[in-house]
Coordinates of C-alpha atoms in Angstrom, one line a residue:
X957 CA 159.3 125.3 31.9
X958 CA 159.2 121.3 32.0
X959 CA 155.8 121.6 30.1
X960 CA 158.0 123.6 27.3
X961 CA 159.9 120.7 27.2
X962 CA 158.7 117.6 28.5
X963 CA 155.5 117.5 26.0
X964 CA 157.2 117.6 23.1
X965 CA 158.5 113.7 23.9
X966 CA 155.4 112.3 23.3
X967 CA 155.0 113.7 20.2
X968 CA 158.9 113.1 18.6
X969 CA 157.4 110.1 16.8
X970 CA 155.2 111.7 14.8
X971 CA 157.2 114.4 14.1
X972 CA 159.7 112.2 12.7
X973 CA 156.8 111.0 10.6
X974 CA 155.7 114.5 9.6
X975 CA 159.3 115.6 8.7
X976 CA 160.4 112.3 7.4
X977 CA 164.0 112.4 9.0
X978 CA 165.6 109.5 11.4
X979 CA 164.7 108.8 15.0
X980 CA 168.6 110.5 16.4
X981 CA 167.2 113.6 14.3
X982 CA 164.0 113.7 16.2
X983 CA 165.9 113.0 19.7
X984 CA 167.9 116.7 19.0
X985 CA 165.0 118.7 19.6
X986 CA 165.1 117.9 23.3
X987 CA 169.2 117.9 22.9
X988 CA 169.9 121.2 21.4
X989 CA 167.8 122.9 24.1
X990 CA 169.6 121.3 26.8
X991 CA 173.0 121.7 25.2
X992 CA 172.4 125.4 25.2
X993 CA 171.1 125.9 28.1
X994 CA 174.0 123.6 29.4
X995 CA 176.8 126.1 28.4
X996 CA 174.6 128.7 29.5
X997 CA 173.3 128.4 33.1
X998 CA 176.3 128.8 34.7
X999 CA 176.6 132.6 33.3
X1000 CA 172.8 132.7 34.3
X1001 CA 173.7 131.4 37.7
X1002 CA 176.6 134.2 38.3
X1003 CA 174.1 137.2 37.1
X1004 CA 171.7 135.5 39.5
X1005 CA 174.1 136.1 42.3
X1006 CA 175.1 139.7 41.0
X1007 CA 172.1 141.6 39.7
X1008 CA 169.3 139.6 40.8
X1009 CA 166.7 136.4 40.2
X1010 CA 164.4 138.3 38.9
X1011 CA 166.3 140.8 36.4
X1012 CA 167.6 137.0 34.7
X1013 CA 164.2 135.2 35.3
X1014 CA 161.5 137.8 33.4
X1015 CA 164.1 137.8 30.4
X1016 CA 164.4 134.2 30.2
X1017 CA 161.0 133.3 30.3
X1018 CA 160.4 135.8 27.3
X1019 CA 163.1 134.5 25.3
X1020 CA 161.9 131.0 26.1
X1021 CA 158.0 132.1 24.6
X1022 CA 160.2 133.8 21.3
X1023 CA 161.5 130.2 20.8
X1024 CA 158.7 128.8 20.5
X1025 CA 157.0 131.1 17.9
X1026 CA 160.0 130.5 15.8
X1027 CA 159.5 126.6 16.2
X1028 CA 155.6 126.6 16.1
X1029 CA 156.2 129.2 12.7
X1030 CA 158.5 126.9 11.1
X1031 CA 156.6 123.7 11.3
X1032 CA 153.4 126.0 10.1
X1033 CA 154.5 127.8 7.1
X1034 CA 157.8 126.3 5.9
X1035 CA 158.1 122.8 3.4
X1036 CA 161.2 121.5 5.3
X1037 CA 161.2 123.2 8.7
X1038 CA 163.5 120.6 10.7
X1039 CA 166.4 123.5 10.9
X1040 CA 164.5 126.0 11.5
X1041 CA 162.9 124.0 14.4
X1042 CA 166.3 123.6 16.1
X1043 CA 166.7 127.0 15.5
X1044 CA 163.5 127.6 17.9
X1045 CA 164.8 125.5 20.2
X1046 CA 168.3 127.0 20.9
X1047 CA 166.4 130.3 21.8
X1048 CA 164.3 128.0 24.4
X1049 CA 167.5 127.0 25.5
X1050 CA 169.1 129.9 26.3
X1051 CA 165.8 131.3 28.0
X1052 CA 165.4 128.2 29.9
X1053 CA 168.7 128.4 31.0
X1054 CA 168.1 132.0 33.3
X1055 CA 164.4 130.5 34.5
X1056 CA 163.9 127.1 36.2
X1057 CA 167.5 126.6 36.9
X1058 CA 167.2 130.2 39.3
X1059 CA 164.4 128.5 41.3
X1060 CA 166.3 126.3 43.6
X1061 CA 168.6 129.3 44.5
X1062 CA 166.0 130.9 44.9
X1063 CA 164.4 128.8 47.6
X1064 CA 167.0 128.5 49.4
X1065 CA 167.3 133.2 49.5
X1066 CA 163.6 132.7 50.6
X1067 CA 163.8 130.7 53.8
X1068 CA 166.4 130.9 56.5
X1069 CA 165.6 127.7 58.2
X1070 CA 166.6 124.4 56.9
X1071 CA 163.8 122.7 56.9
X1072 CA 161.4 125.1 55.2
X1073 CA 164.4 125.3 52.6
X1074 CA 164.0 121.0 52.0
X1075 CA 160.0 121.2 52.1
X1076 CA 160.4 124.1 49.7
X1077 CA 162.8 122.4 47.4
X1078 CA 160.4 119.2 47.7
X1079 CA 157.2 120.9 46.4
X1080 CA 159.5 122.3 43.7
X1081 CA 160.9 119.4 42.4
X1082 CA 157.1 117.7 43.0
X1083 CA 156.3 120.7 40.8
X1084 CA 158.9 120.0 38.4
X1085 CA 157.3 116.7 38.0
X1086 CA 154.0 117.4 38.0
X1087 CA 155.1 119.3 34.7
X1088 CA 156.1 115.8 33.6
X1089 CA 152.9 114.5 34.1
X1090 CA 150.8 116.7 32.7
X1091 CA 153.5 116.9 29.4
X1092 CA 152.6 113.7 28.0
X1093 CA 149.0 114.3 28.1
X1094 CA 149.1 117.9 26.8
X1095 CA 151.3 117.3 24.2
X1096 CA 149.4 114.3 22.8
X1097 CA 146.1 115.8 23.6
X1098 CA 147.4 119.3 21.1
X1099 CA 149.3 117.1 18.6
X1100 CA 145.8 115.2 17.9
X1101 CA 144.8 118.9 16.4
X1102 CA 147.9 119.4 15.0
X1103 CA 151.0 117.8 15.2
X1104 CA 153.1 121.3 15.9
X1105 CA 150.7 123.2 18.2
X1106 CA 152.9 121.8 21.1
X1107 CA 155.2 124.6 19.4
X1108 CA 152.7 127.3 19.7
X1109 CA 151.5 126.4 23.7
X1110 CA 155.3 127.4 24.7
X1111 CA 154.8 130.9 24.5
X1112 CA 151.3 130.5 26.3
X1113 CA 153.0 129.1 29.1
X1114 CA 156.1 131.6 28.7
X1115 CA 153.7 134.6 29.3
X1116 CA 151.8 133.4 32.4
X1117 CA 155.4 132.0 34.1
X1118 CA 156.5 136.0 33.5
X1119 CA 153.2 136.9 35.0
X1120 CA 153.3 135.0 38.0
X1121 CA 156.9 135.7 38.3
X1122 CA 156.2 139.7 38.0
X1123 CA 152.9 139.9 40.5
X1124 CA 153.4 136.9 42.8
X1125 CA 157.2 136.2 44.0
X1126 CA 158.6 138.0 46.3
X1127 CA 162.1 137.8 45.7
X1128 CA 164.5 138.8 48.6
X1129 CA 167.7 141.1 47.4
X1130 CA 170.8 139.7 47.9
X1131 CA 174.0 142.2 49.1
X1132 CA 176.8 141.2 46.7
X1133 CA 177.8 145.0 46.1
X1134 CA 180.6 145.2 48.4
X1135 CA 182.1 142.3 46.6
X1136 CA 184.2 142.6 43.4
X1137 CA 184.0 140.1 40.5
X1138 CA 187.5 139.1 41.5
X1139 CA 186.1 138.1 45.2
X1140 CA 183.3 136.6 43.8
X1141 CA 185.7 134.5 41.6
X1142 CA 187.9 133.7 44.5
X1143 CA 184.9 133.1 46.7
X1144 CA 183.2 130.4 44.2
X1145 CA 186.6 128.4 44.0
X1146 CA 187.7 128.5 47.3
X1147 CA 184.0 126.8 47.9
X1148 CA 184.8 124.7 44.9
X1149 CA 187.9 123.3 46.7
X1150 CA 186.8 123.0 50.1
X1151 CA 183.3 121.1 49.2
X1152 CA 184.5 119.4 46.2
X1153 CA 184.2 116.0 46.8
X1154 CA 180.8 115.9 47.8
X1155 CA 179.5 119.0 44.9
X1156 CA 180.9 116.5 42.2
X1157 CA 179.4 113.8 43.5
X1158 CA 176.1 115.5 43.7
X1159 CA 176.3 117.0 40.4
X1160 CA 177.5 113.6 38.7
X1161 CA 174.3 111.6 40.4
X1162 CA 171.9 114.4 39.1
X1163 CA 173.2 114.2 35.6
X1164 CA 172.5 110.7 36.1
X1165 CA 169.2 110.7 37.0
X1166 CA 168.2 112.9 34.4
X1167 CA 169.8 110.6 31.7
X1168 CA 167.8 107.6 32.4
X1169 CA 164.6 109.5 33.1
X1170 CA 164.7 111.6 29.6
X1171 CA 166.3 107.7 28.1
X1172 CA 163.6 105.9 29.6
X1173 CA 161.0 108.4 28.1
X1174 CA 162.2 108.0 25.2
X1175 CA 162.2 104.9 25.1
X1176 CA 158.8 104.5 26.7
X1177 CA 157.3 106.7 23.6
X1178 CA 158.7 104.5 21.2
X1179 CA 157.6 101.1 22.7
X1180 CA 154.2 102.2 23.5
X1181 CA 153.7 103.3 19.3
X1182 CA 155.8 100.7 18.0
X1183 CA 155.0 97.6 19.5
X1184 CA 152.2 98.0 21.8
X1185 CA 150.5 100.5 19.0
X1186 CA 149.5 102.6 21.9
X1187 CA 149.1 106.5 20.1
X1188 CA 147.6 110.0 21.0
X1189 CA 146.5 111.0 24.4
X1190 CA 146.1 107.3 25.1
X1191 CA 149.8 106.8 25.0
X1192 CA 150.6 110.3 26.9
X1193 CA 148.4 108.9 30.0
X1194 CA 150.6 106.0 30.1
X1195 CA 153.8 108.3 29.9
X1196 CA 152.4 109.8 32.8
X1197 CA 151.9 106.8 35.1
X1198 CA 155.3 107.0 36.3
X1199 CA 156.2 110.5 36.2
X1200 CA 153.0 110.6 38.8
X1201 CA 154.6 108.3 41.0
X1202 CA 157.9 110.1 40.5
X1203 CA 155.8 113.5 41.6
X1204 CA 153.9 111.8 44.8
X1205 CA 157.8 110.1 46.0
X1206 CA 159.4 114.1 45.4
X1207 CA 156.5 115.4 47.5
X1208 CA 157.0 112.9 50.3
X1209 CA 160.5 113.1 50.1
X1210 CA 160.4 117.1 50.9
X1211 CA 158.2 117.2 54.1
X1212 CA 159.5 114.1 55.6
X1213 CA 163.6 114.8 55.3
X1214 CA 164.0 118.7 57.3
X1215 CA 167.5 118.8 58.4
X1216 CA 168.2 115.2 58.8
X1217 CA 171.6 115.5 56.4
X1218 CA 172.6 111.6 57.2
X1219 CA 168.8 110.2 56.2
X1220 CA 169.2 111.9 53.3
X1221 CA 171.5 110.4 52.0
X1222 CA 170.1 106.5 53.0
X1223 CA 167.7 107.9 51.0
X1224 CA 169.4 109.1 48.0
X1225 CA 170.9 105.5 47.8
X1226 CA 167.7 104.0 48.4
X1227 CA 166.7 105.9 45.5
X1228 CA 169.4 104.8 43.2
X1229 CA 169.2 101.2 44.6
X1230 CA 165.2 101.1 43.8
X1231 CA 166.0 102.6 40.4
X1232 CA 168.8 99.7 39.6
X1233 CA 167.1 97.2 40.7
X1234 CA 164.2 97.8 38.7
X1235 CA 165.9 97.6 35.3
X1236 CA 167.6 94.4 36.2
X1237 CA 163.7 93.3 37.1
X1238 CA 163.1 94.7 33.6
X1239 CA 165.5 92.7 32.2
X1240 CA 164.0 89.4 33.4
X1241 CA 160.5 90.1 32.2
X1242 CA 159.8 93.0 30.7
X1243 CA 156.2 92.0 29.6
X1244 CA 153.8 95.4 28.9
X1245 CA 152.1 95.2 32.6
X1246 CA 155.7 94.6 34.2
X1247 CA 157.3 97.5 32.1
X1248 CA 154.8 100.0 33.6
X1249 CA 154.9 98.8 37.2
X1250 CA 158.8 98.6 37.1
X1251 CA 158.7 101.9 35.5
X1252 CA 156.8 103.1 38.5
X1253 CA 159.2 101.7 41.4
X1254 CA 162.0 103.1 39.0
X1255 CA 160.1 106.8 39.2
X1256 CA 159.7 106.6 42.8
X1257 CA 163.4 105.5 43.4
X1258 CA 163.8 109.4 41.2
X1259 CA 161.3 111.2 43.1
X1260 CA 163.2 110.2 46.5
X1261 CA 166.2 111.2 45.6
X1262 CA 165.7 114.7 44.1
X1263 CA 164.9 116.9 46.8
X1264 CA 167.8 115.3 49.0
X1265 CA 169.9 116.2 46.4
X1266 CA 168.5 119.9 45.8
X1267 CA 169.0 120.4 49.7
X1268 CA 172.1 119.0 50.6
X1269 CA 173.4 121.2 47.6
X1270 CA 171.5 124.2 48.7
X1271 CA 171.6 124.3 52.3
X1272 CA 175.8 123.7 52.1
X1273 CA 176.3 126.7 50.1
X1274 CA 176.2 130.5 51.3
X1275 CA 173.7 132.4 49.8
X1276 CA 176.1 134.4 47.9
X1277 CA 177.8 131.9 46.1
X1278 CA 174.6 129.7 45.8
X1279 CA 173.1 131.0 42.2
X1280 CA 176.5 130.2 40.8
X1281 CA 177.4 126.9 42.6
X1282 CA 173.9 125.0 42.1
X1283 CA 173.8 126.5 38.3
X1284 CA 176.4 123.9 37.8
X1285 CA 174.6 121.4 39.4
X1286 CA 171.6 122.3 37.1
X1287 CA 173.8 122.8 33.8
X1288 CA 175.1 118.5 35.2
X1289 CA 170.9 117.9 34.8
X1290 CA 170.7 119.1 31.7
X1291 CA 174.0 116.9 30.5
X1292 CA 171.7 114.1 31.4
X1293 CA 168.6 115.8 29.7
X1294 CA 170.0 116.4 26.3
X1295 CA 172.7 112.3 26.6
X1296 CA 169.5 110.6 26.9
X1297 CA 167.3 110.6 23.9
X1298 CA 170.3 109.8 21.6
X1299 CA 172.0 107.7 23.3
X1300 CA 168.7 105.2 23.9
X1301 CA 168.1 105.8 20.7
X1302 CA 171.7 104.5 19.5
X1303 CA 171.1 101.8 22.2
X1304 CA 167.6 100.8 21.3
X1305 CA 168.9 100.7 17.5
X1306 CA 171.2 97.5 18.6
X1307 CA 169.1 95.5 21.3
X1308 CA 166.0 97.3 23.3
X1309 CA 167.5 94.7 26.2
X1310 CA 170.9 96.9 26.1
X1311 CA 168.6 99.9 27.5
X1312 CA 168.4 97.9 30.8
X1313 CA 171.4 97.4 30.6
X1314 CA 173.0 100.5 30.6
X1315 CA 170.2 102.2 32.6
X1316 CA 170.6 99.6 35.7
X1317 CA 174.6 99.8 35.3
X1318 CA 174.6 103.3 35.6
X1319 CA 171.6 103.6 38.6
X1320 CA 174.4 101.5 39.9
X1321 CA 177.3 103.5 39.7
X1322 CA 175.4 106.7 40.8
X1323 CA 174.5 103.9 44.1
X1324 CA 178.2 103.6 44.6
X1325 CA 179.0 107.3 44.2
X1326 CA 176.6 108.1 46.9
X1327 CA 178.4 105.6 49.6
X1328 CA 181.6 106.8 48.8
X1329 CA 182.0 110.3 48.0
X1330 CA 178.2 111.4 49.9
X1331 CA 178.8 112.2 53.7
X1332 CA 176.8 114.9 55.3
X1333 CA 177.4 115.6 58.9
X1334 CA 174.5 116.6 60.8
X1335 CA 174.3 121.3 61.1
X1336 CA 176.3 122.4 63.5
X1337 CA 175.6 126.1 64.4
X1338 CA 175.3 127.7 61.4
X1339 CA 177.2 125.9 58.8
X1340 CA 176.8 122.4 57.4
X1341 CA 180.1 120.3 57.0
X1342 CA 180.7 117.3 54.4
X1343 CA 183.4 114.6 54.9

């Protein structure tokens, strides 16, 4: 699902080239798939908890594939297919919105213990990344054939995620039939008001993340082709440096945390810290060799923080409630997927030094959101409690 995504970033430029429209155009073909699947995951997250992952997953995925034959056909056979590519993309949206965002739920109704739950959630989110790694590459390396055959890989990848999802996970059922929709309801707020503080907070700090890693992306593909003159595959390897950082730190980050609720969240804001601290480095010199290397401490500060945040979230909330509850915290990531490419591309329109800026002002404020509003008490029999 991040491959779906992800390698279309590297590619935007010459799509705006092909298509011949403006560089905010271009950014809302990652935005209109996260804006659907923004309004969307929530309702994906609910049927999750009522019918099933895997009666919303196989659908998804298949949707998802559909939206990427209408984009890949577009771009093939029609003179002016920039509608009609958006188009495309809303169906990704709303498949993508009932597939990866399920997973974390998931991994939390697959293991009782809390530390298989945080490993788990850290090979996931090192997958998620991985994704991000290999997207750059892979969508350079099939837009040097043909600038829209990213379009056409989607539904490739569709199929074998409905595969492996049909023949390899073993899904455990979840007993919500007892429980009327009006329970349900009741259940989700009253866990709404008693864990509020510390839900917003993580929800606001993962919409953040996701901002400045899409905005930096973004950003990153259009310095590398515009002033460094850095195209093709060439240019996807260096969009990759960092997201491999990013992947190694998220793996780390898993194993090492278990149940250690208060170390997670040092490292959380560690994270963030790392992250600020290297855009106001990038401010002072932001030479080609220091932009990569910053780049890099700024993906590991990311790739700390994520699975803390995944299982603090996860591990807090009661299995049957969990679908729901973390689908808002995945429909906050997406917020931050679809702001970022226009809003560094507004940004980068005034002054390319307003991007570090705003990216090290708001690591900052997610830094201050996790000392305040953050607390985790350590489990205590069989319930974890948040200040």
């Amino acid at each position: 699902m991040t491959l779906g995504n992800s390698m279309l970033i590297p590619v935007l430029p010459l799509i705006e080239k092909k298509l011949r429209i403006s560089s905010f155009q271009v950014s809302l073909i990652i935005t209109v798939y996260s804006i659907v699947a923004i309004a969307l995951i929530p309702i994906a997250g609910y049927l999750s908890d009522r019918l099933g992952r895997r009666v919303i997953m196989i659908p998804c995925l298949v949707l998802a594939g559909i939206g990427g034959v209408v984009s890949g056909w577009a771009s093939w056979q029609m003179d002016d297919p920039f509608h009609m590519i958006l188009v495309g993309r809303v169906l990704q949206g709303i498949g993508s919105a009932g597939a990866a965002p399920v997973v974390i739920p998931l991994i939390g109704d697959m293991f009782s213990d809390d530390k298989e739950i945080t490993a788990g959630l850290g090979t996931i989110e090192t997958s998620n990344t991985v994704g991000k790694v290999l997207s750059p590459i892979i969508g350079a390396l099939l837009a040097s054939f043909i600038w829209f055959l990213p379009f056409w890989f989607i539904p490739f990848f569709s199929l074998i995620s409905v595969l492996l999802v049909i023949f390899l996970v073993k899904i455990p059922d979840i007993d919500n039939e007892k429980q009327s929709v009006t329970e349900f309801t009741k259940c989700v707020k009253d866990t709404f008001k008693a864990n509020g503080k510390w839900l917003y907070a993580i929800f606001v700090i993962g919409c953040i993340i996701m901002f400045v890693l899409f905005g930096v992306l973004f950003y990153l593909s259009d310095t590398l082709e515009t002033y460094h003159h850095i195209k093709g595959v060439k240019k996807g390897f260096f969009l990759a440096i960092p997201l491999l950082f990013l992947s190694i730190s998220s793996f780390v980050s898993g194993k090492k945390m278990g149940q250690k609720k208060k170390l997670m969240k040092l490292v959380i804001a560690g994270g963030m810290g790392l992250l600020a601290l290297s855009f106001v480095a990038l401010r002072l010199q932001h030479s080609f060799l220091f932009l990569l290397l910053f780049l890099v401490f700024s993906g590991i500060g990311i790739g700390m923080a994520l699975p803390c945040l995944d299982a603090l979230i996860t591990e807090g909330i009661d299995k049957g409630e969990r679908g729901t509850i973390t689908s808002f915290y995945s429909a906050m990531r997406f917020i931050g997927v679809a702001a970022g490419p226009p809003v560094y591309a507004s940004v980068m329109s005034v002054s390319h030094h307003l991007v570090f800026y705003l990216s090290g002002g708001i690591s900052l404020f997610a830094l201050l959101i996790v000392i305040v509003f953050v607390k985790p008490e350590e489990k205590k029999e069989s319930t974890i409690k948040y200040a």
